[in-house]
């Protein structure tokens, strides 16, 4: 470890460690419809998806509600959630970055807005989940980023100090939310940029 005050590095999951592409999921599920963006919003920015991320409903509940609210059929819902999971491929360089940060002696954690069934899939499909010293998942808490409660839960659950922690997320408002709670934060673009930004904070790995 270097001379930085940072001891803890916290990773978001979607679009930091694995790809998350709602429009891509919709195109794969329904074809190249003209209304791809609108349909993606109606699915992934809906109360149904938010409730799923908060752990208030199950994937099966969500499928049923999408059939009722959007007129999707059972097969379309099965295909949708197949692609929700199967499109979450590893982002180039990110797991290697996670491993090198951990090997250098920093504590590594996950903070993610995520669904129970997706987390189970990622644990089964990839090996990176076991690298974390702790994980804070929205579906376990019923709150989402950038609500301050989820950042406080991260700190409390893992008994870590905000001033000794940096959070990596692809969304600017989640970065701002972390900073509002006293946590240093980096907006992720790619693994090389993220590594440079971590080192600019004084981390050594």
Coordinates of N, CA, C and O in Angstrom, one line a residue, residues 122-199:
X122 N -24.2 -14.0 -11.4 CA -22.9 -13.5 -11.5 C -21.9 -14.3 -10.6 O -20.8 -14.6 -11.0
X123 N -22.4 -14.7 -9.5 CA -21.6 -15.6 -8.6 C -21.4 -16.9 -9.2 O -20.3 -17.5 -9.1
X124 N -22.3 -17.4 -10.0 CA -22.2 -18.7 -10.6 C -21.3 -18.6 -11.9 O -20.5 -19.6 -12.2
X125 N -21.4 -17.5 -12.6 CA -20.8 -17.4 -13.9 C -19.3 -17.0 -13.8 O -18.5 -17.4 -14.6
X126 N -19.0 -16.1 -12.8 CA -17.7 -15.6 -12.7 C -17.1 -15.8 -11.3 O -17.8 -16.2 -10.4
X127 N -15.8 -15.6 -11.2 CA -15.1 -15.8 -9.9 C -14.8 -14.5 -9.1 O -14.3 -14.6 -8.0
X128 N -15.1 -13.4 -9.7 CA -14.7 -12.1 -9.0 C -15.4 -11.9 -7.7 O -14.9 -11.2 -6.8
X129 N -16.7 -12.4 -7.6 CA -17.5 -12.0 -6.4 C -16.8 -12.4 -5.1 O -16.9 -11.7 -4.1
X130 N -16.1 -13.6 -5.1 CA -15.5 -14.1 -3.9 C -14.3 -13.2 -3.5 O -13.7 -13.4 -2.4
X131 N -13.8 -12.3 -4.4 CA -12.7 -11.5 -4.1 C -13.1 -10.4 -3.1 O -12.2 -9.8 -2.4
X132 N -14.3 -10.0 -3.0 CA -14.8 -8.9 -2.2 C -14.7 -9.2 -0.7 O -15.0 -10.3 -0.3
X133 N -14.2 -8.3 0.1 CA -14.2 -8.4 1.5 C -15.6 -8.2 2.1 O -15.9 -8.5 3.3
X134 N -16.5 -7.6 1.3 CA -17.9 -7.4 1.7 C -18.7 -6.8 0.6 O -18.1 -6.2 -0.4
X135 N -20.0 -7.1 0.5 CA -20.8 -6.6 -0.6 C -22.1 -6.0 0.0 O -22.7 -6.5 1.0
X136 N -22.4 -4.8 -0.6 CA -23.7 -4.1 -0.2 C -24.5 -4.1 -1.5 O -24.2 -3.5 -2.5
X137 N -25.7 -4.7 -1.4 CA -26.6 -4.9 -2.5 C -27.9 -4.3 -2.3 O -28.5 -4.6 -1.2
X138 N -28.4 -3.5 -3.2 CA -29.7 -2.8 -3.0 C -30.8 -3.7 -2.6 O -31.7 -3.4 -1.8
X139 N -30.9 -4.9 -3.3 CA -32.0 -5.8 -3.0 C -32.0 -6.3 -1.6 O -33.1 -6.8 -1.2
X140 N -30.9 -6.3 -0.9 CA -30.9 -6.7 0.5 C -31.3 -5.6 1.4 O -31.6 -5.9 2.6
X141 N -31.3 -4.4 0.9 CA -31.6 -3.2 1.8 C -32.9 -2.4 1.5 O -33.4 -1.7 2.4
X142 N -33.4 -2.6 0.3 CA -34.6 -1.8 -0.1 C -34.3 -0.4 -0.4 O -35.3 0.4 -0.5
X143 N -33.1 0.0 -0.7 CA -32.7 1.4 -1.1 C -31.7 1.3 -2.2 O -31.0 0.3 -2.4
X144 N -31.7 2.4 -3.0 CA -30.9 2.5 -4.2 C -29.9 3.7 -4.2 O -30.2 4.6 -3.5
X145 N -28.8 3.6 -4.9 CA -28.0 4.7 -5.1 C -28.8 5.8 -5.9 O -29.6 5.4 -6.7
X146 N -28.6 7.0 -5.7 CA -27.7 7.7 -4.8 C -28.3 8.1 -3.4 O -27.8 9.1 -2.8
X147 N -29.2 7.3 -2.9 CA -29.8 7.6 -1.6 C -28.6 7.4 -0.6 O -27.9 6.5 -0.6
X148 N -28.5 8.4 0.4 CA -27.4 8.4 1.3 C -27.4 7.1 2.2 O -26.4 6.6 2.6
X149 N -28.6 6.5 2.4 CA -28.7 5.3 3.2 C -27.9 4.2 2.7 O -27.4 3.4 3.5
X150 N -27.8 4.0 1.4 CA -27.0 2.9 0.9 C -25.5 3.1 1.1 O -24.8 2.1 1.4
X151 N -25.0 4.3 1.0 CA -23.6 4.6 1.3 C -23.3 4.4 2.8 O -22.3 3.8 3.2
X152 N -24.2 4.8 3.6 CA -24.0 4.6 5.1 C -24.1 3.2 5.4 O -23.3 2.7 6.3
X153 N -24.9 2.4 4.7 CA -25.0 0.9 5.0 C -23.6 0.3 4.6 O -23.2 -0.6 5.3
X154 N -23.1 0.7 3.5 CA -21.7 0.2 3.1 C -20.7 0.4 4.2 O -20.0 -0.5 4.6
X155 N -20.7 1.6 4.7 CA -19.7 2.0 5.8 C -20.0 1.2 7.1 O -19.1 0.6 7.7
X156 N -21.2 1.1 7.5 CA -21.6 0.5 8.7 C -21.4 -1.0 8.6 O -20.8 -1.7 9.6
X157 N -21.9 -1.7 7.6 CA -21.8 -3.1 7.4 C -20.3 -3.6 7.5 O -20.0 -4.7 8.0
X158 N -19.4 -2.8 6.9 CA -18.1 -3.2 6.8 C -17.1 -2.6 7.8 O -15.9 -2.8 7.8
X159 N -17.7 -1.7 8.6 CA -17.0 -1.0 9.7 C -15.8 -0.3 9.1 O -14.6 -0.5 9.5
X160 N -16.0 0.5 8.1 CA -15.0 1.3 7.4 C -15.3 2.8 7.5 O -16.5 3.1 7.7
X161 N -14.3 3.6 7.4 CA -14.5 5.1 7.5 C -14.6 5.7 6.1 O -13.9 5.3 5.2
X162 N -15.5 6.6 6.0 CA -15.7 7.3 4.7 C -14.4 8.0 4.2 O -14.1 7.9 3.0
X163 N -13.7 8.6 5.1 CA -12.5 9.3 4.7 C -11.4 8.4 4.2 O -10.4 8.8 3.6
X164 N -11.5 7.1 4.4 CA -10.5 6.1 4.0 C -11.0 5.3 2.8 O -10.4 4.2 2.5
X165 N -12.0 5.7 2.2 CA -12.7 4.9 1.2 C -12.9 5.7 -0.1 O -13.1 6.9 -0.2
X166 N -12.7 4.9 -1.2 CA -13.0 5.5 -2.6 C -14.0 4.6 -3.3 O -13.9 3.3 -3.2
X167 N -15.0 5.2 -3.9 CA -16.0 4.4 -4.6 C -15.9 4.7 -6.1 O -15.7 5.8 -6.6
X168 N -16.1 3.6 -6.9 CA -16.0 3.6 -8.4 C -17.3 3.3 -9.0 O -17.9 2.2 -8.7
X169 N -17.9 4.2 -9.8 CA -19.2 4.0 -10.4 C -19.2 4.7 -11.7 O -18.5 5.7 -11.9
X170 N -20.0 4.1 -12.6 CA -20.0 4.7 -14.0 C -21.0 5.9 -14.1 O -20.9 6.7 -15.0
X171 N -21.9 6.1 -13.1 CA -22.9 7.1 -13.2 C -22.6 8.3 -12.4 O -22.3 8.2 -11.2
X172 N -22.6 9.5 -13.0 CA -22.1 10.7 -12.3 C -22.9 11.0 -11.0 O -22.4 11.4 -10.0
X173 N -24.3 10.8 -11.0 CA -25.0 11.1 -9.8 C -24.7 10.1 -8.7 O -24.9 10.5 -7.5
X174 N -24.3 8.9 -9.0 CA -23.9 8.0 -7.9 C -22.5 8.4 -7.3 O -22.3 8.2 -6.1
X175 N -21.7 9.0 -8.2 CA -20.4 9.5 -7.7 C -20.7 10.7 -6.8 O -20.1 10.8 -5.7
X176 N -21.5 11.6 -7.2 CA -21.9 12.8 -6.4 C -22.5 12.3 -5.0 O -22.2 12.9 -4.0
X177 N -23.4 11.3 -5.1 CA -24.0 10.7 -3.9 C -23.0 10.2 -2.9 O -23.1 10.5 -1.7
X178 N -21.9 9.6 -3.4 CA -20.9 9.1 -2.5 C -20.1 10.2 -1.9 O -19.8 10.2 -0.7
X179 N -19.8 11.2 -2.7 CA -19.0 12.3 -2.2 C -19.8 13.1 -1.2 O -19.2 13.7 -0.2
X180 N -21.1 13.2 -1.3 CA -21.9 13.9 -0.3 C -21.9 13.2 1.0 O -22.2 13.8 2.1
X181 N -21.5 11.9 1.0 CA -21.4 11.2 2.3 C -19.9 11.1 2.8 O -19.6 10.3 3.7
X182 N -19.0 11.9 2.1 CA -17.7 12.0 2.6 C -16.7 10.9 2.0 O -15.6 10.8 2.4
X183 N -17.2 10.2 1.0 CA -16.4 9.2 0.4 C -15.8 9.7 -0.9 O -16.5 10.4 -1.7
X184 N -14.5 9.5 -1.1 CA -13.9 9.8 -2.4 C -14.6 9.0 -3.5 O -15.0 7.9 -3.3
X185 N -14.6 9.5 -4.7 CA -15.3 8.8 -5.8 C -14.7 9.0 -7.1 O -14.2 10.1 -7.4
X186 N -14.8 8.0 -8.0 CA -14.2 8.1 -9.3 C -15.3 7.7 -10.3 O -16.0 6.7 -10.1
X187 N -15.5 8.4 -11.4 CA -16.5 8.0 -12.4 C -15.7 7.1 -13.4 O -14.8 7.5 -14.1
X188 N -16.2 5.9 -13.5 CA -15.5 4.9 -14.3 C -15.8 5.1 -15.8 O -17.0 5.2 -16.2
X189 N -14.8 5.1 -16.6 CA -15.0 5.0 -18.1 C -14.4 3.8 -18.6 O -15.0 3.1 -19.5
X190 N -13.2 3.4 -18.2 CA -12.6 2.1 -18.5 C -11.5 1.8 -17.5 O -11.2 2.7 -16.6
X191 N -11.0 0.6 -17.5 CA -10.1 0.2 -16.5 C -8.8 1.0 -16.4 O -8.3 1.3 -15.3
X192 N -8.2 1.3 -17.6 CA -7.0 2.1 -17.6 C -7.2 3.5 -17.0 O -6.4 3.9 -16.2
X193 N -8.3 4.2 -17.3 CA -8.6 5.5 -16.8 C -8.8 5.4 -15.3 O -8.3 6.2 -14.5
X194 N -9.5 4.3 -14.8 CA -9.8 4.1 -13.4 C -8.5 3.9 -12.6 O -8.3 4.5 -11.5
X195 N -7.6 3.1 -13.2 CA -6.3 2.9 -12.5 C -5.6 4.2 -12.4 O -5.0 4.5 -11.3
X196 N -5.5 5.0 -13.4 CA -4.8 6.3 -13.3 C -5.4 7.2 -12.2 O -4.7 7.8 -11.5
X197 N -6.8 7.2 -12.2 CA -7.4 8.0 -11.2 C -7.2 7.5 -9.8 O -7.0 8.3 -8.8
X198 N -7.2 6.2 -9.6 CA -6.8 5.6 -8.3 C -5.4 6.0 -7.9 O -5.2 6.4 -6.7
X199 N -4.5 5.9 -8.8 CA -3.1 6.3 -8.5 C -2.9 7.8 -8.2 O -2.1 8.2 -7.4

